[in-house]
Amino acid sequence: MSEFEEPIERLIEYFRGLPGVGKKTAQRYAFYILEGNKERAQNFAKAIVEVKEKVRLCSECGNYSASEVCPICSKRNKKVICVVQEPKDIVSMEKIKSFDGVYHVLFGCINPLENKGPNDIRIKELLSRVSKYEVQEVIMATNPDVEGEATAMYIAKVLKPLGVKVTRLAQGIAMGSDIEFADEITLEKALRARQEI
Amino acid sequence: MSEFEEPIERLIEYFRGLPGVGKKTAQRYAFYILEGNKERAQNFAKAIVEVKEKVRLCSECGNYSASEVCPICSKRNKKVICVVQEPKDIVSMEKIKSFDGVYHVLFGCINPLENKGPNDIRIKELLSRVSKYEVQEVIMATNPDVEGEATAMYIAKVLKPLGVKVTRLAQGIAMGSDIEFADEITLEKALRARQEI
């Protein structure tokens, strides 16, 4: 006999799948649902389903968006593109508030150990945006680790022939850390001190 | 403009409702859903809905159950009842493994500050079980705090006239702590050293 009834056990398993959630925490979450309001649980479930149904990738930048083109791409300066590895990096960058350009999500970086080459991340899309909108500057905000650096260098190399200025966030960000978890002040300093590659 | 698109914002809000989850953690959970497999997200949502649809309260003990009578009540010794405040306390008690009686969930305890009297918790149901199954012993496993103690004393008083032995988990459990978080060894010692009230 397992510890919980089957539907409870199953829900605990799904909660355990969330990042950083262990057995005890997953049990607490499941009991919260069990103890809580039924309608609220149904709405919670609906929110999970709808986030997958209604949210797609912005056709310009690749960030999660509820519309064909995301609010950032439709309103801001298309001449300056900040390139990030993941959508969550945009959340951190947006905290600066003073950046008025757009973003480009690579969805990863060049990583030979994971068999990820230049064709496996959204570099082709970046190149066509650069040509299409006569982009003046591409700011590389990939993570400050070996793979992120290599990716920034590679992209700088392929963009140079197009006559676009390619810069890199200043190394105010500690090596080996993660853009997602950087604080706003460090990020703002890094943005201001960006260097041409 | 809010930080995220509406469906994402909504999902983050639901995750924030989970116990102990702050803004950053809720964002991580939402991005995990966004990044993940669609079918898995649908099954996750289904698990939340089904846990509310399929799980009811056992008609005997009041614990969460997928059937009319829970597996513990249908298989084990009905002559010994261990009384707990919440279903999650049963999870902790079951870790002992040597207890072969059944449980009774009060869903709270007598708490004048929260306007909860004897009629607001499942004491009436306990009395009818005691009569129906000629129960020999009722073990009080309410929390070792003021309200839990008062509830144990009250129940002991109303059960005495029925000629049933009422015991209390030994105070091996630290005062002011919570049954839910006690370790198995402490709980087992407390079970063995239980004292008649």
Coordinates of C-alpha atoms in Angstrom, one line a residue, chain B residues 74-187:
Chain B
S74 CA -11.3 -1.0 6.1
K75 CA -8.3 -3.2 7.1
R76 CA -7.1 -2.4 10.5
N77 CA -8.1 -2.9 14.2
K78 CA -11.2 -0.7 14.8
K79 CA -10.9 -1.2 18.6
V80 CA -8.0 1.3 18.9
I81 CA -8.5 4.8 17.6
C82 CA -5.8 7.4 17.4
V83 CA -7.2 10.9 17.3
V84 CA -5.4 13.6 15.3
Q85 CA -6.1 17.2 14.4
E86 CA -5.4 17.1 10.7
P87 CA -5.0 14.4 7.9
K88 CA -1.3 15.3 7.5
D89 CA -0.7 14.2 11.1
I90 CA -1.7 10.6 10.0
V91 CA 1.1 10.7 7.5
S92 CA 3.6 11.3 10.3
M93 CA 2.0 8.7 12.6
E94 CA 2.0 6.1 9.8
K95 CA 5.8 6.3 9.6
I96 CA 6.0 4.4 12.9
K97 CA 4.6 1.4 11.0
S98 CA 4.0 -0.6 14.2
F99 CA 0.6 1.1 15.0
D100 CA -2.2 -1.2 13.7
G101 CA -5.3 0.8 14.9
V102 CA -7.3 3.3 13.0
Y103 CA -7.5 7.1 13.1
H104 CA -10.0 9.8 13.7
V105 CA -9.4 13.3 12.2
L106 CA -10.9 16.2 14.2
F107 CA -10.1 18.8 11.6
G108 CA -8.8 21.3 14.1
C109 CA -9.0 21.6 17.9
I110 CA -11.0 23.5 20.5
N111 CA -9.7 27.0 20.2
P112 CA -11.7 29.8 22.0
L113 CA -9.6 32.5 20.3
E114 CA -10.7 31.2 16.8
N115 CA -14.3 30.7 18.1
K116 CA -13.9 26.9 17.7
G117 CA -15.9 24.9 20.3
P118 CA -16.4 21.1 20.7
N119 CA -19.2 21.2 18.2
D120 CA -17.0 22.6 15.5
I121 CA -14.7 19.6 15.4
R122 CA -15.5 16.0 14.7
I123 CA -16.1 14.9 18.4
K124 CA -19.7 13.7 17.8
E125 CA -18.5 11.3 15.1
L126 CA -15.8 10.0 17.4
L127 CA -18.4 9.2 20.1
S128 CA -20.6 7.3 17.7
R129 CA -17.6 5.3 16.5
V130 CA -16.6 4.5 20.0
S131 CA -20.1 3.1 20.8
K132 CA -20.5 1.4 17.4
Y133 CA -17.3 -0.6 17.5
E134 CA -16.9 -1.1 21.2
V135 CA -13.6 0.7 21.1
Q136 CA -11.1 -0.3 23.8
E137 CA -8.7 2.6 23.6
V138 CA -8.6 6.1 22.3
I139 CA -5.1 7.5 21.9
M140 CA -5.1 11.3 21.8
A141 CA -2.5 12.6 19.3
T142 CA -3.5 16.2 19.2
N143 CA -0.6 18.7 19.1
P144 CA 1.3 19.2 22.3
D145 CA 0.3 22.9 22.7
V146 CA -2.3 24.6 24.8
E147 CA -5.2 24.0 22.4
G148 CA -4.2 20.5 21.7
E149 CA -3.9 19.6 25.4
A150 CA -7.3 21.2 26.2
T151 CA -8.9 19.3 23.3
A152 CA -7.4 16.0 24.6
M153 CA -8.6 16.7 28.1
Y154 CA -12.1 17.6 26.9
I155 CA -12.4 14.4 24.8
A156 CA -11.1 12.3 27.7
K157 CA -13.8 13.8 29.9
V158 CA -16.7 13.0 27.5
L159 CA -15.3 9.5 26.8
K160 CA -14.8 8.4 30.4
P161 CA -18.6 7.7 31.0
L162 CA -18.5 5.3 28.0
G163 CA -15.9 3.1 29.9
V164 CA -13.2 3.5 27.2
K165 CA -9.6 3.9 28.1
V166 CA -8.2 7.3 26.9
T167 CA -4.5 7.7 26.6
R168 CA -2.3 10.6 25.4
L169 CA 1.0 10.4 23.4
A170 CA 3.8 10.7 25.9
Q171 CA 5.4 14.1 26.2
G172 CA 8.5 12.9 24.4
I173 CA 7.3 15.4 21.8
A174 CA 8.6 18.9 22.6
M175 CA 5.9 21.3 23.8
G176 CA 5.0 23.9 21.2
S177 CA 6.2 21.8 18.2
D178 CA 3.9 20.2 15.6
I179 CA 3.0 16.6 15.1
E180 CA 3.3 17.0 11.4
F181 CA 7.0 17.7 11.6
A182 CA 8.0 15.3 14.4
D183 CA 10.5 12.5 13.5
E184 CA 9.6 8.9 13.6
I185 CA 11.7 7.9 16.6
T186 CA 10.3 10.7 18.8
L187 CA 6.8 9.7 17.6

